XYZ file of C-alpha atoms in Angstrom:
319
model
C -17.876 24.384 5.967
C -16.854 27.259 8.046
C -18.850 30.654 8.744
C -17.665 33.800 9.328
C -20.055 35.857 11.313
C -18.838 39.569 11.810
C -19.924 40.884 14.811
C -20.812 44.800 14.464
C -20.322 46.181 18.057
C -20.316 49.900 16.854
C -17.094 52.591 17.452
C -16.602 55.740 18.553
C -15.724 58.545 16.332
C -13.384 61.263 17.285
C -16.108 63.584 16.522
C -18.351 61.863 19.607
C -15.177 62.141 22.011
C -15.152 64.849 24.388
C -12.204 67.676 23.933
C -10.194 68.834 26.637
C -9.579 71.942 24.608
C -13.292 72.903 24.708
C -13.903 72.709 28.501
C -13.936 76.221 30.306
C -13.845 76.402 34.260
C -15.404 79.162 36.306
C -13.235 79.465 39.088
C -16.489 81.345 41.521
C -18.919 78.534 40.560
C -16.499 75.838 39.974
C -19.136 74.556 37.305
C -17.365 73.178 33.773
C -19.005 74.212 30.675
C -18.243 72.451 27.384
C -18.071 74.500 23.740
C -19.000 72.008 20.867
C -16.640 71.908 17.949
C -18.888 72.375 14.307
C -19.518 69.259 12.666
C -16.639 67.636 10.682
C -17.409 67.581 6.409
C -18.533 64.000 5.569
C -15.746 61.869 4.566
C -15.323 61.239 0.555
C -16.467 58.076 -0.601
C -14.005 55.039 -0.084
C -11.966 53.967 -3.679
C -13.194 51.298 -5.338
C -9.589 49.547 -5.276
C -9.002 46.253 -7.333
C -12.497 46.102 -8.450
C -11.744 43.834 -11.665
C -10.516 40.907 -9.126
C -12.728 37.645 -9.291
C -15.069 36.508 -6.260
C -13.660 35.084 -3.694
C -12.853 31.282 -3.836
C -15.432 28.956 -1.910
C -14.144 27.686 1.045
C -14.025 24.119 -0.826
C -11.243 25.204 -2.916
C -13.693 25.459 -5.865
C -13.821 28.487 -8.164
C -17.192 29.564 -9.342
C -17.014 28.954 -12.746
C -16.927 25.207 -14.032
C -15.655 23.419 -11.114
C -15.603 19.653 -11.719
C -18.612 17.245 -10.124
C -17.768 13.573 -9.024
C -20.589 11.251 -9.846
C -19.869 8.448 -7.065
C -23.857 7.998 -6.048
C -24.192 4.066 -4.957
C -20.825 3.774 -4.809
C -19.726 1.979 -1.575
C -16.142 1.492 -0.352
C -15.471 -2.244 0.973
C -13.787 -2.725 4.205
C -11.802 -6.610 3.720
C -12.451 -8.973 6.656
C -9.483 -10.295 8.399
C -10.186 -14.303 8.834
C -10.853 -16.560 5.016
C -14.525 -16.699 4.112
C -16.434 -20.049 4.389
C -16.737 -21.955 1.107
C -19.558 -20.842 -0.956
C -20.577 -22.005 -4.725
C -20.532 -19.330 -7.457
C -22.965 -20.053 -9.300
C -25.437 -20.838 -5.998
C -24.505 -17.079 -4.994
C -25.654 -15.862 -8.483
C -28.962 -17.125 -7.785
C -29.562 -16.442 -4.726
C -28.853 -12.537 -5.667
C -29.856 -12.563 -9.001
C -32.594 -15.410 -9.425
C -32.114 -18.108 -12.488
C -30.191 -16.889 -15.329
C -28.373 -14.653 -13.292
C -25.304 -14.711 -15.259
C -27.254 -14.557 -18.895
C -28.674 -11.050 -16.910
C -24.863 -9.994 -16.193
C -23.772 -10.815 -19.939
C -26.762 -9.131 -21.541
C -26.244 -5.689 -19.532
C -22.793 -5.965 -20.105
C -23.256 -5.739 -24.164
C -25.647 -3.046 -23.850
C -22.512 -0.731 -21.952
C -20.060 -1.365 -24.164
C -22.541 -1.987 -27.057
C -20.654 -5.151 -28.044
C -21.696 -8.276 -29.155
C -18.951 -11.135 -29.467
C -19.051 -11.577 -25.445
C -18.277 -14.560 -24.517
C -21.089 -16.518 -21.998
C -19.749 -15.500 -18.363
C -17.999 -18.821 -16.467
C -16.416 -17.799 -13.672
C -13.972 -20.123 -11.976
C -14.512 -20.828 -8.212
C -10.446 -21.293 -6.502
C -8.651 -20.020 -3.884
C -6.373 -17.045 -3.628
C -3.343 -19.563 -3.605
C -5.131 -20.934 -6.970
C -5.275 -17.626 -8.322
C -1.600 -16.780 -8.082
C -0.859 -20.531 -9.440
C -3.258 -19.193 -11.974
C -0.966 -16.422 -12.530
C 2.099 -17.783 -12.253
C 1.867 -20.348 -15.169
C 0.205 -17.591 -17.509
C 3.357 -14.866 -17.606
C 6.236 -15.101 -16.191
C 6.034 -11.621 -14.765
C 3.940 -12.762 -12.058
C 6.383 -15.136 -11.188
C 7.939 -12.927 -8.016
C 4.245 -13.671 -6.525
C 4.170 -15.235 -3.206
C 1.540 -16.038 -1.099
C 0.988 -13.999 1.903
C 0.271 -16.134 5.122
C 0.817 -12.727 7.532
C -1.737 -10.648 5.867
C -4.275 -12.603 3.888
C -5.694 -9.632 2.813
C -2.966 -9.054 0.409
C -3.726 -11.322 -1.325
C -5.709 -11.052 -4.823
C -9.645 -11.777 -4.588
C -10.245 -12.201 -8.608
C -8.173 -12.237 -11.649
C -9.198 -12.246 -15.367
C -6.515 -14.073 -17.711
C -5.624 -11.983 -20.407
C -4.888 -14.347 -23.035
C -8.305 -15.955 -23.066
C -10.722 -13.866 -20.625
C -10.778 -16.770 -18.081
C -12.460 -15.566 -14.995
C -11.147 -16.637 -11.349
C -12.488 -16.227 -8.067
C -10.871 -16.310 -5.131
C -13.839 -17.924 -3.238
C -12.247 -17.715 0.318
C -10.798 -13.971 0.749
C -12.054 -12.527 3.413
C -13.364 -9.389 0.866
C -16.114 -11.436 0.351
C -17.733 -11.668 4.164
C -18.520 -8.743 6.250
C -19.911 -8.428 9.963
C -24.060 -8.435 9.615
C -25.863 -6.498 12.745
C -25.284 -9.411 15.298
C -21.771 -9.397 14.892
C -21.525 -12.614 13.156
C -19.470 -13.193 9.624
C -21.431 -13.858 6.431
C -21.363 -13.715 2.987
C -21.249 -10.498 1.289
C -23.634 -10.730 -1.721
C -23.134 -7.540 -2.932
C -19.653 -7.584 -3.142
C -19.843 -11.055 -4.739
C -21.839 -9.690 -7.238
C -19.945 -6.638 -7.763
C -16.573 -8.356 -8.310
C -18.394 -10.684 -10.937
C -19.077 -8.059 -12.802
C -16.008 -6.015 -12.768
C -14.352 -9.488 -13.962
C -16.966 -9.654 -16.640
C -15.848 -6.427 -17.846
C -12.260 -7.142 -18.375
C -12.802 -10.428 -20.176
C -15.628 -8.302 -22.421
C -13.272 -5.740 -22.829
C -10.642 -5.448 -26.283
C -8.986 -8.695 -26.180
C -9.103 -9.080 -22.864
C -6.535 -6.608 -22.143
C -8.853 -3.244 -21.793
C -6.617 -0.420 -21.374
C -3.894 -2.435 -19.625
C -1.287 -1.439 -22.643
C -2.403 2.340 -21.929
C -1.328 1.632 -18.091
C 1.270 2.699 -16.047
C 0.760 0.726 -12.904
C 4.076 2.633 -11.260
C 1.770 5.796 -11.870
C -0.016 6.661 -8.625
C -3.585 7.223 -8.913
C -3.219 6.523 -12.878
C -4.691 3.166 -13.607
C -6.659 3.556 -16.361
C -7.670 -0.096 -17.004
C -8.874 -0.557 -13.328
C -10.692 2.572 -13.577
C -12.508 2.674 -16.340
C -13.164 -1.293 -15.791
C -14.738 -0.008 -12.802
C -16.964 2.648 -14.507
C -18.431 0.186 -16.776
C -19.080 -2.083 -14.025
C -21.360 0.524 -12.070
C -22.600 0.985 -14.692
C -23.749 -2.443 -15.515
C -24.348 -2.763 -11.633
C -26.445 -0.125 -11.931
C -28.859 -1.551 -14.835
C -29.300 -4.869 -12.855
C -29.865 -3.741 -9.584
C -30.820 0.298 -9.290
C -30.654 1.843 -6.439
C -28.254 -0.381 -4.958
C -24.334 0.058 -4.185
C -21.767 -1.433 -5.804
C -19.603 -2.469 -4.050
C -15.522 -1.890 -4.473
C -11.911 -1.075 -3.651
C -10.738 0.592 -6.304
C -10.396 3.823 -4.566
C -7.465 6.565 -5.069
C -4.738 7.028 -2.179
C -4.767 10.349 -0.757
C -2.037 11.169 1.952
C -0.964 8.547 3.955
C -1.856 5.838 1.923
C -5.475 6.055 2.659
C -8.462 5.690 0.387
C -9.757 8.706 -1.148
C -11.378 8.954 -4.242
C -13.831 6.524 -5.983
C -11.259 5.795 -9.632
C -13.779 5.419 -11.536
C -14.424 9.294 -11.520
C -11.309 9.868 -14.018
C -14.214 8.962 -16.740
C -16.621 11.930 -15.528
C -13.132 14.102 -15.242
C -12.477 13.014 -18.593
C -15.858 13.886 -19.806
C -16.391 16.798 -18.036
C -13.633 18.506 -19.108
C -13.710 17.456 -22.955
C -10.881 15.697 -22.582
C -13.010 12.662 -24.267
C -15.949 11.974 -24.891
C -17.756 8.710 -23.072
C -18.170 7.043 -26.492
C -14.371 7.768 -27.569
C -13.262 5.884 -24.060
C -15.740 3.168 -24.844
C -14.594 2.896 -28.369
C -10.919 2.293 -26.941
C -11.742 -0.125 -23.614
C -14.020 -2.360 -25.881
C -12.870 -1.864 -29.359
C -8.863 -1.409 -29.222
C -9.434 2.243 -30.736
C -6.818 4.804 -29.598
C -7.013 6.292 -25.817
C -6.504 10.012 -24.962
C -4.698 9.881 -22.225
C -4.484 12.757 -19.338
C -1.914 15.317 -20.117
C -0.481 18.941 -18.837
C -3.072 20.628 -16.245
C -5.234 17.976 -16.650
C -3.459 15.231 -15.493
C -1.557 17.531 -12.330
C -5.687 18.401 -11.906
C -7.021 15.069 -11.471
C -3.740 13.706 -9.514
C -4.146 16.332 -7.024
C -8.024 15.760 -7.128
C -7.485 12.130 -6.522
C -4.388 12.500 -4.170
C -5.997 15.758 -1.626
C -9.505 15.828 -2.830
C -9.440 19.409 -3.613
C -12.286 19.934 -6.205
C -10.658 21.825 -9.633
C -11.968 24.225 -12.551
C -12.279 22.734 -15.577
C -11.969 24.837 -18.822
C -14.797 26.059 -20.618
C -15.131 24.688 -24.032
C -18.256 25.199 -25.772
């Protein structure tokens, strides 16, 4: 944040300046005397001009009454590895994270978010990212344009959740799922492995394993309600198993240039914050199929410029 200091160096008033008018020279002593001119009347107090304006904005873009507050604590951004990760066995990784019955401790925080109970026992499926897209390929034909990317691995997807029967896959060797450790040397991001479990788990626990993806524009920038809210929940959950640790994603908004800018899962808090909906009414329609409020008018221009510039906005007050 900036500061403005103002400096008060002090002025001269006319009053203090010496007047050429008022100097008298005696011609046999050559001495100047000075007359002083009588004291000016105070000046009238200044006009109050404009005084019903608000305060002046914060320097954060926020106004002072009910400006909107993120809630991304534990929240940690990953940064993909370039080169595939070495095998590794999902279930082996569960354990070693979570001890045994790691994935009976996923499925049990899992109902207590979305208060549901007809969740299916978590089974992720270990394959590659090639297997994935094969995956995808043979269950709707609009992912049948997907190719493979040999040039950029990266772009390729880590994890997929079928939406016709809540099949989980993993993409085992994406390079999402190793990161650098302090010696410079690639391992196995645990975290992230855990995290992406998780979000998975959500979408297969969510209403008929579609969440919000009927609600979803994916053409919409910064707009994708299922991935968001997916991601909510999955902090959430996170959050229950492990506290005090991050969880780890990408599902971050693009600001300018195409880079990463806001955590998505904050267009739940928006949502709540400005009693758009309430947390139980989005619940209700991710896990239950109820009807979704979608963002609308000032709202939705509020949170697209929140998520696109980062520029913090008022929210209405609504008792």
């Amino acid at each position: 944040m900036l500061n403005e200091n103002v400096k008060d160096h002090g002025k001269k008033t006319k009053n203090n300046a010496e007047d050429p008018q008022n100097r008298e020279i005696n011609s046999n002593s050559l001495e100047i005397s000075c007359t002083t001119a009588p004291p000016a009347p105070p000046a009238p107090p200044a006009l109050k001009l404009f005084s019903n304006l608000p305060n002046k904005r914060s320097l954060n873009n926020v106004g002072n009454n009910n400006p909107f507050k993120p809630k991304d604590e534990n929240v940690l951004f990953t940064e993909s590895g370039t080169v595939e990760s070495e095998d590794w066995e999902i279930s082996e990784q569960i354990k070693n994270y979570l001890g045994e019955g790691g994935f009976s401790t996923i499925s049990k925080a899992i109902k207590e978010v979305l208060k549901k109970e007809d969740i299916k026992p978590l089974n992720p499926i270990g394959v590659t990212m090639k297997g994935i897209i094969e995956e995808m390929k043979k269950a709707d034909e609009k992912y049948r344009q997907y190719e493979y990317n040999d040039e950029d691995i990266t772009d390729n997807p880590i994890a997929w959740t079928n939406p016709d029967n809540g099949k989980i896959y993993i993409g085992i060797n994406s390079p999402e799922y190793s990161h650098l450790n302090n010696r410079g040397e690639s391992e196995l991001n645990l975290a992230k492995i855990i995290s992406t479990i998780i979000h998975e788990g959500l979408h297969a626990s969510s209403h008929q394993h579609k969440g919000l993806q009927p609600q979803t524009n994916k053409e919409e920038g910064n707009l994708d309600y299922d991935e968001y809210v997916t991601d909510y929940f999955a902090r959430e959950v996170y959050n229950k198993i492990l506290p005090g640790k991050d969880y780890v994603t990408n599902y971050f908004t693009k600001g300018l240039g195409g880079k990463n800018k806001m955590w998505g899962g904050n267009i739940v808090e928006f949502m709540i914050q400005s009693k758009h909906s309430s947390l139980e009414e989005i619940r209700q329609a991710y896990a239950e199929g109820k009807p979704f409020n979608e963002l609308d008018g000032k709202l939705l221009e509020d949170w697209k410029t929140y998520a696109k510039l980062g520029k913090i906005p008022d929210l209405p007050n609504q008792n």
